[in-house]
Amino acid sequence: MVNRTNFIKQKIIEQNTTQEALATAMGIDRSTLYRKLKGGVSSLTLGETKIIFEYLNFSNEERSDFLLGQ
């Protein structure tokens, strides 16, 4: 099973970006993103998840695995 929070953090590293840049792309404060990731990605809205997928260039397979928790 995928740890979704760690998966997002790994994708941030792979895409050579930062959590702060991702938060800006999502239109939320950096501290809000930190809290959402710390609390588990279940606190993310569908819209926020879509932005994460697009910003971090998730492949279709990664999106599916992420959503299914595989």
XYZ file of C-alpha atoms in Angstrom:
70
model
C 0.000 0.000 0.000
C 1.222 3.474 -0.897
C 1.819 6.025 1.829
C 0.218 8.913 -0.022
C 1.918 11.667 1.962
C 5.353 10.171 1.342
C 4.446 9.643 -2.305
C 3.665 13.358 -2.694
C 6.905 14.293 -0.950
C 8.867 11.951 -3.235
C 7.209 13.439 -6.325
C 8.141 16.927 -5.092
C 11.785 15.823 -4.965
C 11.591 14.093 -8.366
C 10.115 17.214 -9.962
C 12.844 19.368 -8.398
C 10.360 21.650 -6.679
C 9.344 22.457 -3.114
C 6.308 22.090 -0.882
C 6.147 25.879 -0.833
C 5.943 26.044 -4.640
C 3.265 23.348 -4.639
C 1.257 25.254 -2.019
C 1.470 28.402 -4.142
C 0.246 26.465 -7.199
C -2.641 25.173 -5.100
C -3.536 28.679 -3.926
C -3.017 27.837 -0.263
C -0.517 28.898 2.355
C 2.580 26.756 2.847
C 1.603 26.027 6.445
C -1.821 24.832 5.292
C -0.215 22.340 2.923
C 2.110 21.141 5.688
C -0.891 20.565 7.973
C -2.809 18.745 5.255
C 0.136 16.448 4.547
C 0.774 15.866 8.241
C -2.887 15.056 8.826
C -3.000 12.656 5.902
C -4.069 13.323 2.387
C -7.692 12.548 3.213
C -7.864 16.208 4.199
C -7.165 17.213 0.575
C -10.095 18.255 -1.562
C -10.669 16.729 -4.984
C -9.647 20.032 -6.568
C -6.432 20.154 -4.549
C -5.647 16.569 -5.502
C -6.134 17.427 -9.179
C -3.724 20.357 -8.889
C -1.157 18.116 -7.186
C -1.466 15.550 -9.985
C -0.975 18.178 -12.669
C 1.733 20.191 -10.914
C 3.806 17.127 -10.033
C 3.239 15.422 -13.408
C 1.657 12.254 -12.036
C 1.306 9.615 -14.742
C -2.094 7.987 -15.205
C -0.779 4.873 -13.442
C 0.515 6.960 -10.506
C -2.838 8.745 -10.259
C -4.665 5.445 -10.156
C -2.289 3.939 -7.584
C -2.514 7.086 -5.472
C -6.306 7.175 -5.483
C -6.644 3.459 -4.854
C -3.922 3.470 -2.224
C -1.984 0.684 -3.954
